[in-house]
Amino acid sequence: MRQSRSDSKTHALDDLAAALNAAGYRVTKPRLAVIEVVLRAGRALSIEEILTRARRLHPQVGLATVYRCIDMLDRIGCSQHVWINGKGYVSACRDERLHYHLVCRRCHTVTEVDVAVCTDALQQSMAEAGFYAQQGAIEVLGTCQACRSRIEERVG
Amino acid sequence: MRQSRSDSKTHALDDLAAALNAAGYRVTKPRLAVIEVVLRAGRALSIEEILTRARRLHPQVGLATVYRCIDMLDRIGCSQHVWINGKGYVSACRDERLHYHLVCRRCHTVTEVDVAVCTDALQQSMAEAGFYAQQGAIEVLGTCQACRSRIEERVG
DNA sequence: ATGAATGCAAAGACTTTGCACTACT
DNA sequence: AGTAGTGCAAAGTCTTTGCATTCAT
């Protein structure tokens, strides 16, 4: 039997808790709640979405803690910020190599593009320019398949 | 003799004014001032930087007008937004094909990467995913050559 | 025990909006 | 002349910060 999706996510969560500890951060309930929410989402979440979901796991989480926790995840390199219409969204970032996130403007779903496909040539261009990328993922904004179908349904 | 850099930019400005007109927008002094500033910058500017510079060309430009003008440029597809540390910056976007902007986190210089190099493979991946990109340029944040040298000088 | 992390609320930063006035077309 | 565009200031939204308290180590 294959391991279930939920098990693997729980596993990633444990790993992250260990990583926190190793990086000198304390492992607290609010932090675990926020991290779990971000990891399980499969799409970019706004801060209030994270807050709402995190409160289901640990009801007294505060807004400031969410911001502070996201900052921490950024520093560790486990999360990515996207700005969609002037508002910040956060998505998990699991692959350590530079890769692409295709982010849907409508539903905020994040599709991770297979790394090997495009990044090599880009890396080379950056090397030539002497540019050092400081992002875990490169965000491309657009519309996903599902949302496009939905739009066509309504129009057609 | 070769055409000077300034001439070519002025030319681009005229073209844009014509484009505005064609798109049904009025060509006003504040707009021209903002557009000229963004086009000439060669790097991403914050709104207040745009305001300050635009006022040198047309002193009574207001803050709201800058925001509204940038919105307009976005709609026409001539400008790009980047968020650096939670603050919005705007850069000009001249190539109509999807391409890369290497944006330096420190000096906000924008290096345009030769389109043909990487985009084909990415386009194909997006097509496979049914994803439709709605950006003129893909922004990659990092540190440029010049800023890295500057840092090394200070540290070494 | 001790200081990092938290929650709350207040302060701050950035952006948008309403409205009377200006100036393109 | 008519209306899109403007400037100002007020309102709105998102984010950060100060401080007393809690909790992980």
PDB file of C-alpha atoms in Angstrom, chain A residues 17-149:
ATOM      1  CA  ALA A  17       9.739  21.511  13.117  1.00  0.00           C
ATOM      2  CA  ALA A  18      13.155  19.903  13.346  1.00  0.00           C
ATOM      3  CA  ALA A  19      14.523  22.478  10.909  1.00  0.00           C
ATOM      4  CA  LEU A  20      13.105  25.261  13.070  1.00  0.00           C
ATOM      5  CA  ASN A  21      14.810  23.873  16.081  1.00  0.00           C
ATOM      6  CA  ALA A  22      18.086  23.489  14.237  1.00  0.00           C
ATOM      7  CA  ALA A  23      17.866  27.099  13.070  1.00  0.00           C
ATOM      8  CA  GLY A  24      17.482  28.241  16.654  1.00  0.00           C
ATOM      9  CA  TYR A  25      13.766  28.978  16.542  1.00  0.00           C
ATOM     10  CA  ARG A  26      11.443  27.666  19.221  1.00  0.00           C
ATOM     11  CA  VAL A  27       8.769  25.230  18.205  1.00  0.00           C
ATOM     12  CA  THR A  28       5.513  26.705  19.418  1.00  0.00           C
ATOM     13  CA  LYS A  29       1.881  25.807  18.817  1.00  0.00           C
ATOM     14  CA  PRO A  30       1.031  28.960  16.869  1.00  0.00           C
ATOM     15  CA  ARG A  31       4.029  28.400  14.643  1.00  0.00           C
ATOM     16  CA  LEU A  32       3.166  24.812  13.956  1.00  0.00           C
ATOM     17  CA  ALA A  33      -0.394  25.799  13.180  1.00  0.00           C
ATOM     18  CA  VAL A  34       0.653  28.452  10.683  1.00  0.00           C
ATOM     19  CA  ILE A  35       3.228  26.216   9.068  1.00  0.00           C
ATOM     20  CA  GLU A  36       0.798  23.360   8.745  1.00  0.00           C
ATOM     21  CA  VAL A  37      -1.752  25.610   7.102  1.00  0.00           C
ATOM     22  CA  VAL A  38       0.730  26.967   4.577  1.00  0.00           C
ATOM     23  CA  LEU A  39       2.147  23.549   3.765  1.00  0.00           C
ATOM     24  CA  ARG A  40      -1.223  21.905   3.272  1.00  0.00           C
ATOM     25  CA  ALA A  41      -2.794  24.670   1.220  1.00  0.00           C
ATOM     26  CA  GLY A  42      -1.585  23.796  -2.292  1.00  0.00           C
ATOM     27  CA  ARG A  43      -2.173  27.395  -3.250  1.00  0.00           C
ATOM     28  CA  ALA A  44      -1.142  30.875  -2.215  1.00  0.00           C
ATOM     29  CA  LEU A  45      -3.050  32.126   0.831  1.00  0.00           C
ATOM     30  CA  SER A  46      -3.656  35.653   2.034  1.00  0.00           C
ATOM     31  CA  ILE A  47      -2.696  36.498   5.591  1.00  0.00           C
ATOM     32  CA  GLU A  48      -6.308  36.479   6.742  1.00  0.00           C
ATOM     33  CA  GLU A  49      -6.857  33.091   5.117  1.00  0.00           C
ATOM     34  CA  ILE A  50      -3.860  31.772   7.002  1.00  0.00           C
ATOM     35  CA  LEU A  51      -5.171  33.289  10.221  1.00  0.00           C
ATOM     36  CA  THR A  52      -8.618  31.772   9.812  1.00  0.00           C
ATOM     37  CA  ARG A  53      -7.273  28.327   9.021  1.00  0.00           C
ATOM     38  CA  ALA A  54      -4.605  28.424  11.723  1.00  0.00           C
ATOM     39  CA  ARG A  55      -7.258  29.265  14.310  1.00  0.00           C
ATOM     40  CA  ARG A  56      -9.007  26.005  13.548  1.00  0.00           C
ATOM     41  CA  LEU A  57      -5.870  24.263  14.796  1.00  0.00           C
ATOM     42  CA  HIS A  58      -5.030  26.664  17.601  1.00  0.00           C
ATOM     43  CA  PRO A  59      -7.896  29.096  18.270  1.00  0.00           C
ATOM     44  CA  GLN A  60      -6.032  31.906  19.986  1.00  0.00           C
ATOM     45  CA  VAL A  61      -3.495  32.607  17.225  1.00  0.00           C
ATOM     46  CA  GLY A  62      -3.098  36.337  16.626  1.00  0.00           C
ATOM     47  CA  LEU A  63      -2.667  38.279  13.420  1.00  0.00           C
ATOM     48  CA  ALA A  64       0.770  39.621  14.326  1.00  0.00           C
ATOM     49  CA  THR A  65       1.992  36.120  14.954  1.00  0.00           C
ATOM     50  CA  VAL A  66       0.998  35.091  11.476  1.00  0.00           C
ATOM     51  CA  TYR A  67       3.022  37.936   9.997  1.00  0.00           C
ATOM     52  CA  ARG A  68       5.970  37.152  12.229  1.00  0.00           C
ATOM     53  CA  CYS A  69       5.780  33.481  11.426  1.00  0.00           C
ATOM     54  CA  ILE A  70       5.719  34.118   7.697  1.00  0.00           C
ATOM     55  CA  ASP A  71       8.775  36.331   8.062  1.00  0.00           C
ATOM     56  CA  MET A  72      10.505  33.468   9.782  1.00  0.00           C
ATOM     57  CA  LEU A  73       9.548  31.010   7.049  1.00  0.00           C
ATOM     58  CA  ASP A  74      10.881  33.446   4.468  1.00  0.00           C
ATOM     59  CA  ARG A  75      14.180  33.630   6.264  1.00  0.00           C
ATOM     60  CA  ILE A  76      14.423  29.850   6.336  1.00  0.00           C
ATOM     61  CA  GLY A  77      13.488  29.837   2.658  1.00  0.00           C
ATOM     62  CA  CYS A  78      10.377  27.698   3.032  1.00  0.00           C
ATOM     63  CA  SER A  79       7.813  30.190   1.822  1.00  0.00           C
ATOM     64  CA  GLN A  80       7.317  32.590  -1.041  1.00  0.00           C
ATOM     65  CA  HIS A  81       5.474  35.876  -1.306  1.00  0.00           C
ATOM     66  CA  VAL A  82       3.369  36.836  -4.284  1.00  0.00           C
ATOM     67  CA  TRP A  83       1.557  40.092  -4.710  1.00  0.00           C
ATOM     68  CA  ILE A  84      -1.732  39.867  -6.544  1.00  0.00           C
ATOM     69  CA  ASN A  85      -3.588  43.134  -7.006  1.00  0.00           C
ATOM     70  CA  GLY A  86      -1.587  44.846  -4.307  1.00  0.00           C
ATOM     71  CA  LYS A  87      -2.225  42.205  -1.695  1.00  0.00           C
ATOM     72  CA  GLY A  88       0.275  39.761  -0.315  1.00  0.00           C
ATOM     73  CA  TYR A  89      -0.146  36.000  -0.582  1.00  0.00           C
ATOM     74  CA  VAL A  90       2.050  33.266   0.762  1.00  0.00           C
ATOM     75  CA  SER A  91       2.784  29.860  -0.644  1.00  0.00           C
ATOM     76  CA  ALA A  92       4.949  26.998   0.512  1.00  0.00           C
ATOM     77  CA  CYS A  93       8.179  26.324  -1.283  1.00  0.00           C
ATOM     78  CA  ARG A  94       9.482  22.802  -1.008  1.00  0.00           C
ATOM     79  CA  ASP A  95      12.002  22.381  -3.768  1.00  0.00           C
ATOM     80  CA  GLU A  96      15.291  23.935  -2.778  1.00  0.00           C
ATOM     81  CA  ARG A  97      16.465  24.576  -6.310  1.00  0.00           C
ATOM     82  CA  LEU A  98      15.291  27.642  -8.190  1.00  0.00           C
ATOM     83  CA  HIS A  99      12.063  26.752  -9.956  1.00  0.00           C
ATOM     84  CA  TYR A 100       8.816  28.223 -11.249  1.00  0.00           C
ATOM     85  CA  HIS A 101       5.475  28.802  -9.586  1.00  0.00           C
ATOM     86  CA  LEU A 102       2.601  29.349 -11.955  1.00  0.00           C
ATOM     87  CA  VAL A 103       0.180  31.309  -9.791  1.00  0.00           C
ATOM     88  CA  CYS A 104      -3.428  31.762 -10.857  1.00  0.00           C
ATOM     89  CA  ARG A 105      -4.699  35.293 -10.341  1.00  0.00           C
ATOM     90  CA  ARG A 106      -8.238  34.058  -9.739  1.00  0.00           C
ATOM     91  CA  CYS A 107      -7.972  30.994  -7.524  1.00  0.00           C
ATOM     92  CA  HIS A 108      -4.360  31.419  -6.352  1.00  0.00           C
ATOM     93  CA  THR A 109      -3.533  27.840  -7.138  1.00  0.00           C
ATOM     94  CA  VAL A 110       0.188  27.280  -7.423  1.00  0.00           C
ATOM     95  CA  THR A 111       1.503  24.902 -10.053  1.00  0.00           C
ATOM     96  CA  GLU A 112       5.132  23.999  -9.621  1.00  0.00           C
ATOM     97  CA  VAL A 113       6.882  23.624 -12.949  1.00  0.00           C
ATOM     98  CA  ASP A 114       9.375  20.847 -13.347  1.00  0.00           C
ATOM     99  CA  VAL A 115      12.674  22.460 -12.487  1.00  0.00           C
ATOM    100  CA  ALA A 116      14.989  20.962 -15.048  1.00  0.00           C
ATOM    101  CA  VAL A 117      12.935  22.211 -17.959  1.00  0.00           C
ATOM    102  CA  CYS A 118      13.752  25.890 -18.018  1.00  0.00           C
ATOM    103  CA  THR A 119      16.006  26.926 -15.256  1.00  0.00           C
ATOM    104  CA  ASP A 120      19.367  25.884 -16.649  1.00  0.00           C
ATOM    105  CA  ALA A 121      19.304  28.416 -19.475  1.00  0.00           C
ATOM    106  CA  LEU A 122      18.049  31.113 -17.133  1.00  0.00           C
ATOM    107  CA  GLN A 123      20.740  30.316 -14.591  1.00  0.00           C
ATOM    108  CA  GLN A 124      23.299  30.724 -17.319  1.00  0.00           C
ATOM    109  CA  SER A 125      21.919  34.096 -18.380  1.00  0.00           C
ATOM    110  CA  MET A 126      21.980  35.248 -14.796  1.00  0.00           C
ATOM    111  CA  ALA A 127      25.537  34.047 -14.367  1.00  0.00           C
ATOM    112  CA  GLU A 128      26.531  35.995 -17.459  1.00  0.00           C
ATOM    113  CA  ALA A 129      24.907  39.110 -16.070  1.00  0.00           C
ATOM    114  CA  GLY A 130      26.570  38.528 -12.692  1.00  0.00           C
ATOM    115  CA  PHE A 131      23.135  38.398 -11.123  1.00  0.00           C
ATOM    116  CA  TYR A 132      22.487  36.297  -8.042  1.00  0.00           C
ATOM    117  CA  ALA A 133      18.862  35.241  -7.587  1.00  0.00           C
ATOM    118  CA  GLN A 134      17.520  35.363  -4.050  1.00  0.00           C
ATOM    119  CA  GLN A 135      14.218  33.665  -4.608  1.00  0.00           C
ATOM    120  CA  GLY A 136      13.288  30.075  -3.972  1.00  0.00           C
ATOM    121  CA  ALA A 137      10.808  30.245  -6.780  1.00  0.00           C
ATOM    122  CA  ILE A 138      10.069  32.544  -9.666  1.00  0.00           C
ATOM    123  CA  GLU A 139       6.428  33.529  -9.680  1.00  0.00           C
ATOM    124  CA  VAL A 140       4.539  33.769 -12.936  1.00  0.00           C
ATOM    125  CA  LEU A 141       1.077  35.269 -12.671  1.00  0.00           C
ATOM    126  CA  GLY A 142      -1.681  34.231 -15.001  1.00  0.00           C
ATOM    127  CA  THR A 143      -4.803  32.143 -15.301  1.00  0.00           C
ATOM    128  CA  CYS A 144      -4.907  28.417 -14.730  1.00  0.00           C
ATOM    129  CA  GLN A 145      -6.659  25.869 -16.897  1.00  0.00           C
ATOM    130  CA  ALA A 146      -9.586  25.420 -14.523  1.00  0.00           C
ATOM    131  CA  CYS A 147     -10.329  29.120 -14.233  1.00  0.00           C
ATOM    132  CA  ARG A 148     -10.096  29.598 -17.975  1.00  0.00           C
ATOM    133  CA  SER A 149     -12.639  26.820 -18.524  1.00  0.00           C
TER     134      SER A 149
END
